[in-house]
Amino acid sequence: MLMIKSNCIWLTGLPCSGKTTIANNLQTKLIAKGIPSLVLDGDVLRSSINSDLGFDIKSRNEAMRRVAYLSQLLCTQGITTIVSVISPLAQHRFFAKELFKDDGRFFEVYISTDIIECQKRDTKGMYEKARNNEIKEFTGISSSYEVPENPFLMIDTKNLSITECVDILYNNIFLDR
C-alpha cells in the first residue's frame, strides 16, 4: 500500500483574502487524488471548539493553540490538514510550526491579498462595521496582522483564479516532495 505523508497546510491572511475558498478547493483536489484531508476553518472553529472564546489577545492565543494541536493530531492519523485561519500574530504561526519541526510537514502559506481587495470581497460588511466600531478587535482594522516574514509560499489572490491558487499549492507541496 502506498503511504502518503500527511501535511499541515496553514493558510494565513486578512479576513476575506480567500483562505477558506482556497482551502475547500484544495481539499476537493486532494480527495480526488486519494489524499485524505480535512479543512479546519476559522469561522467553523469559532462556532464549535472555540465558541467559548472572545477576540481579545488571550482568547486568540488559546484559539490558535487549540487549532495547532488539533491539526497535529489529525496529521499523526494520516490526514492532511488544511488550516484556514487568520492567525494574526507571528507567535501563533511559530507555535504551530514548532509542533511539526521534527518532520517537515508544516507549510505556512501567506494569502497576501491587500486590504483594499479584501474589503471589496466582504459580503458581510465586516470591514465597514469594524470601521464604525460595531465590531471590536477586527484584524486589519482595530487589531493588527503581522505579515509572515518567511512563509513557505505567498499567494496574492487578487489576480489569480482559485484554480491557479490551488494548483500552486498542490504543485509546490505535493509534487515537489
mmCIF file of C-alpha atoms in Angstrom:
data_model
loop_
_atom_site.group_PDB
_atom_site.id
_atom_site.type_symbol
_atom_site.label_atom_id
_atom_site.label_comp_id
_atom_site.label_asym_id
_atom_site.label_seq_id
_atom_site.Cartn_x
_atom_site.Cartn_y
_atom_site.Cartn_z
ATOM 1 C CA MET A 1 0.000 0.000 0.000
ATOM 2 C CA LEU A 2 1.298 3.436 -0.938
ATOM 3 C CA MET A 3 1.815 5.544 2.189
ATOM 4 C CA ILE A 4 1.101 9.227 1.734
ATOM 5 C CA LYS A 5 2.759 11.541 4.189
ATOM 6 C CA SER A 6 0.195 13.886 5.679
ATOM 7 C CA ASN A 7 0.847 17.609 5.823
ATOM 8 C CA CYS A 8 -0.361 20.669 7.668
ATOM 9 C CA ILE A 9 -1.049 23.475 5.225
ATOM 10 C CA TRP A 10 -1.546 26.622 7.316
ATOM 11 C CA LEU A 11 -3.257 29.369 5.314
ATOM 12 C CA THR A 12 -2.946 32.791 6.958
ATOM 13 C CA GLY A 13 -4.086 36.203 5.785
ATOM 14 C CA LEU A 14 -6.553 39.011 6.316
ATOM 15 C CA PRO A 15 -10.311 38.391 6.517
ATOM 16 C CA CYS A 16 -11.787 37.910 3.022
ATOM 17 C CA SER A 17 -8.389 37.244 1.426
ATOM 18 C CA GLY A 18 -9.503 33.872 0.022
ATOM 19 C CA LYS A 19 -8.264 31.388 2.634
ATOM 20 C CA THR A 20 -11.487 29.404 3.021
ATOM 21 C CA THR A 21 -12.204 29.235 -0.703
ATOM 22 C CA ILE A 22 -8.681 28.029 -1.419
ATOM 23 C CA ALA A 23 -8.822 25.520 1.454
ATOM 24 C CA ASN A 24 -12.095 23.984 0.298
ATOM 25 C CA ASN A 25 -10.973 23.757 -3.318
ATOM 26 C CA LEU A 26 -7.616 22.261 -2.335
ATOM 27 C CA GLN A 27 -9.399 19.644 -0.247
ATOM 28 C CA THR A 28 -11.593 18.732 -3.232
ATOM 29 C CA LYS A 29 -8.477 18.241 -5.367
ATOM 30 C CA LEU A 30 -6.715 16.169 -2.696
ATOM 31 C CA ILE A 31 -9.712 13.896 -2.182
ATOM 32 C CA ALA A 32 -9.979 13.394 -5.955
ATOM 33 C CA LYS A 33 -6.343 12.255 -5.880
ATOM 34 C CA GLY A 34 -6.981 9.884 -2.977
ATOM 35 C CA ILE A 35 -5.264 12.025 -0.334
ATOM 36 C CA PRO A 36 -7.219 12.056 2.951
ATOM 37 C CA SER A 37 -7.696 15.660 4.043
ATOM 38 C CA LEU A 38 -9.724 17.902 6.302
ATOM 39 C CA VAL A 39 -10.271 21.657 6.395
ATOM 40 C CA LEU A 40 -10.066 23.423 9.750
ATOM 41 C CA ASP A 41 -11.763 26.743 9.051
ATOM 42 C CA GLY A 42 -11.592 29.632 11.494
ATOM 43 C CA ASP A 43 -15.288 30.513 11.228
ATOM 44 C CA VAL A 44 -16.378 26.908 11.748
ATOM 45 C CA LEU A 45 -13.993 26.503 14.679
ATOM 46 C CA ARG A 46 -15.286 29.760 16.208
ATOM 47 C CA SER A 47 -18.783 28.263 16.295
ATOM 48 C CA SER A 48 -17.613 24.938 17.752
ATOM 49 C CA ILE A 49 -14.435 24.190 19.712
ATOM 50 C CA ASN A 50 -13.612 27.873 20.125
ATOM 51 C CA SER A 51 -17.149 29.103 20.855
ATOM 52 C CA ASP A 52 -16.195 29.814 24.472
ATOM 53 C CA LEU A 53 -13.536 32.335 23.419
ATOM 54 C CA GLY A 54 -13.643 36.034 22.657
ATOM 55 C CA PHE A 55 -11.432 38.112 20.368
ATOM 56 C CA ASP A 56 -9.054 39.532 22.970
ATOM 57 C CA ILE A 57 -5.392 38.510 22.753
ATOM 58 C CA LYS A 58 -5.666 35.832 25.440
ATOM 59 C CA SER A 59 -8.607 34.212 23.636
ATOM 60 C CA ARG A 60 -6.884 34.435 20.249
ATOM 61 C CA ASN A 61 -3.796 32.765 21.700
ATOM 62 C CA GLU A 62 -5.922 29.930 23.089
ATOM 63 C CA ALA A 63 -7.861 29.535 19.834
ATOM 64 C CA MET A 64 -4.637 29.179 17.838
ATOM 65 C CA ARG A 65 -3.188 26.768 20.414
ATOM 66 C CA ARG A 66 -6.252 24.526 20.035
ATOM 67 C CA VAL A 67 -6.157 24.657 16.234
ATOM 68 C CA ALA A 68 -2.438 23.872 16.141
ATOM 69 C CA TYR A 69 -2.779 20.832 18.386
ATOM 70 C CA LEU A 70 -5.839 19.602 16.502
ATOM 71 C CA SER A 71 -4.008 19.880 13.173
ATOM 72 C CA GLN A 72 -1.033 17.996 14.601
ATOM 73 C CA LEU A 73 -3.324 15.247 15.917
ATOM 74 C CA LEU A 74 -5.016 14.861 12.538
ATOM 75 C CA CYS A 75 -1.676 14.721 10.726
ATOM 76 C CA THR A 76 -0.448 11.948 13.014
ATOM 77 C CA GLN A 77 -3.506 9.981 11.878
ATOM 78 C CA GLY A 78 -2.548 10.356 8.205
ATOM 79 C CA ILE A 79 -4.944 13.192 7.402
ATOM 80 C CA THR A 80 -3.589 16.214 5.568
ATOM 81 C CA THR A 81 -4.927 19.225 7.398
ATOM 82 C CA ILE A 82 -5.688 22.476 5.622
ATOM 83 C CA VAL A 83 -5.923 25.177 8.256
ATOM 84 C CA SER A 84 -7.755 28.311 7.153
ATOM 85 C CA VAL A 85 -7.399 30.838 9.971
ATOM 86 C CA ILE A 86 -6.332 34.468 10.154
ATOM 87 C CA SER A 87 -3.707 33.647 12.833
ATOM 88 C CA PRO A 88 -2.789 37.328 13.012
ATOM 89 C CA LEU A 89 0.310 37.099 15.177
ATOM 90 C CA ALA A 90 3.673 35.621 14.272
ATOM 91 C CA GLN A 91 3.721 33.833 17.645
ATOM 92 C CA HIS A 92 0.580 31.886 16.652
ATOM 93 C CA ARG A 93 2.153 30.601 13.470
ATOM 94 C CA PHE A 94 5.500 29.948 15.167
ATOM 95 C CA PHE A 95 3.772 27.830 17.831
ATOM 96 C CA ALA A 96 2.045 25.729 15.175
ATOM 97 C CA LYS A 97 5.225 25.366 13.136
ATOM 98 C CA GLU A 98 7.144 24.219 16.224
ATOM 99 C CA LEU A 99 4.716 21.320 16.708
ATOM 100 C CA PHE A 100 5.851 19.982 13.330
ATOM 101 C CA LYS A 101 9.539 20.945 13.497
ATOM 102 C CA ASP A 102 10.857 17.379 13.553
ATOM 103 C CA ASP A 103 9.077 16.104 10.459
ATOM 104 C CA GLY A 104 8.924 18.983 7.953
ATOM 105 C CA ARG A 105 5.206 18.575 7.314
ATOM 106 C CA PHE A 106 4.200 22.174 8.114
ATOM 107 C CA PHE A 107 3.665 24.618 5.258
ATOM 108 C CA GLU A 108 2.870 28.209 6.150
ATOM 109 C CA VAL A 109 1.136 29.880 3.221
ATOM 110 C CA TYR A 110 0.539 33.604 3.323
ATOM 111 C CA ILE A 111 -2.518 34.678 1.363
ATOM 112 C CA SER A 112 -1.123 38.150 0.741
ATOM 113 C CA THR A 113 -4.181 39.808 -0.787
ATOM 114 C CA ASP A 114 -4.222 43.509 0.171
ATOM 115 C CA ILE A 115 -6.827 45.048 2.459
ATOM 116 C CA ILE A 116 -8.479 47.031 -0.371
ATOM 117 C CA GLU A 117 -9.254 43.833 -2.284
ATOM 118 C CA CYS A 118 -10.377 42.081 0.921
ATOM 119 C CA GLN A 119 -12.824 44.910 1.621
ATOM 120 C CA LYS A 120 -14.244 44.612 -1.915
ATOM 121 C CA ARG A 121 -14.964 40.913 -1.274
ATOM 122 C CA ASP A 122 -16.558 41.472 2.117
ATOM 123 C CA THR A 123 -20.174 40.468 1.518
ATOM 124 C CA LYS A 124 -20.997 40.566 5.254
ATOM 125 C CA GLY A 125 -19.914 44.186 5.689
ATOM 126 C CA MET A 126 -17.454 43.281 8.460
ATOM 127 C CA TYR A 127 -14.823 45.841 7.483
ATOM 128 C CA GLU A 128 -17.378 48.660 7.492
ATOM 129 C CA LYS A 129 -18.748 47.510 10.849
ATOM 130 C CA ALA A 130 -15.210 47.434 12.241
ATOM 131 C CA ARG A 131 -14.566 50.970 10.985
ATOM 132 C CA ASN A 132 -17.793 52.069 12.706
ATOM 133 C CA ASN A 133 -16.717 50.340 15.945
ATOM 134 C CA GLU A 134 -19.585 47.855 15.689
ATOM 135 C CA ILE A 135 -17.019 45.016 15.632
ATOM 136 C CA LYS A 136 -14.211 45.262 18.158
ATOM 137 C CA GLU A 137 -10.771 43.702 17.675
ATOM 138 C CA PHE A 138 -11.201 43.174 13.917
ATOM 139 C CA THR A 139 -7.979 42.061 12.249
ATOM 140 C CA GLY A 140 -6.691 44.594 9.755
ATOM 141 C CA ILE A 141 -8.684 47.487 11.240
ATOM 142 C CA SER A 142 -8.626 47.655 15.048
ATOM 143 C CA SER A 143 -6.385 44.642 15.619
ATOM 144 C CA SER A 144 -3.040 44.142 13.929
ATOM 145 C CA TYR A 145 -1.982 41.484 11.455
ATOM 146 C CA GLU A 146 1.708 40.585 11.455
ATOM 147 C CA VAL A 147 2.784 39.658 7.941
ATOM 148 C CA PRO A 148 4.739 36.373 7.854
ATOM 149 C CA GLU A 149 8.449 37.014 7.432
ATOM 150 C CA ASN A 150 9.413 33.801 5.679
ATOM 151 C CA PRO A 151 6.390 31.752 4.612
ATOM 152 C CA PHE A 152 6.757 28.610 2.522
ATOM 153 C CA LEU A 153 4.598 30.285 -0.145
ATOM 154 C CA MET A 154 2.974 33.673 -0.727
ATOM 155 C CA ILE A 155 -0.144 33.799 -2.878
ATOM 156 C CA ASP A 156 -1.948 37.007 -3.832
ATOM 157 C CA THR A 157 -5.461 36.034 -4.872
ATOM 158 C CA LYS A 158 -6.203 39.408 -6.453
ATOM 159 C CA ASN A 159 -5.027 38.418 -9.928
ATOM 160 C CA LEU A 160 -5.164 34.620 -9.743
ATOM 161 C CA SER A 161 -8.119 32.316 -10.154
ATOM 162 C CA ILE A 162 -8.976 29.836 -7.415
ATOM 163 C CA THR A 163 -7.813 27.029 -9.710
ATOM 164 C CA GLU A 164 -4.448 28.746 -10.173
ATOM 165 C CA CYS A 165 -4.061 29.211 -6.407
ATOM 166 C CA VAL A 166 -4.883 25.564 -5.724
ATOM 167 C CA ASP A 167 -2.515 24.394 -8.465
ATOM 168 C CA ILE A 168 0.310 26.493 -6.975
ATOM 169 C CA LEU A 169 -0.249 24.869 -3.581
ATOM 170 C CA TYR A 170 -0.594 21.356 -4.942
ATOM 171 C CA ASN A 171 2.422 21.612 -7.229
ATOM 172 C CA ASN A 172 4.703 23.064 -4.546
ATOM 173 C CA ILE A 173 3.643 20.842 -1.652
ATOM 174 C CA PHE A 174 2.596 17.535 -3.165
ATOM 175 C CA LEU A 175 4.563 17.256 -6.399
ATOM 176 C CA ASP A 176 7.907 18.576 -5.152
ATOM 177 C CA ARG A 177 8.124 16.261 -2.139
#
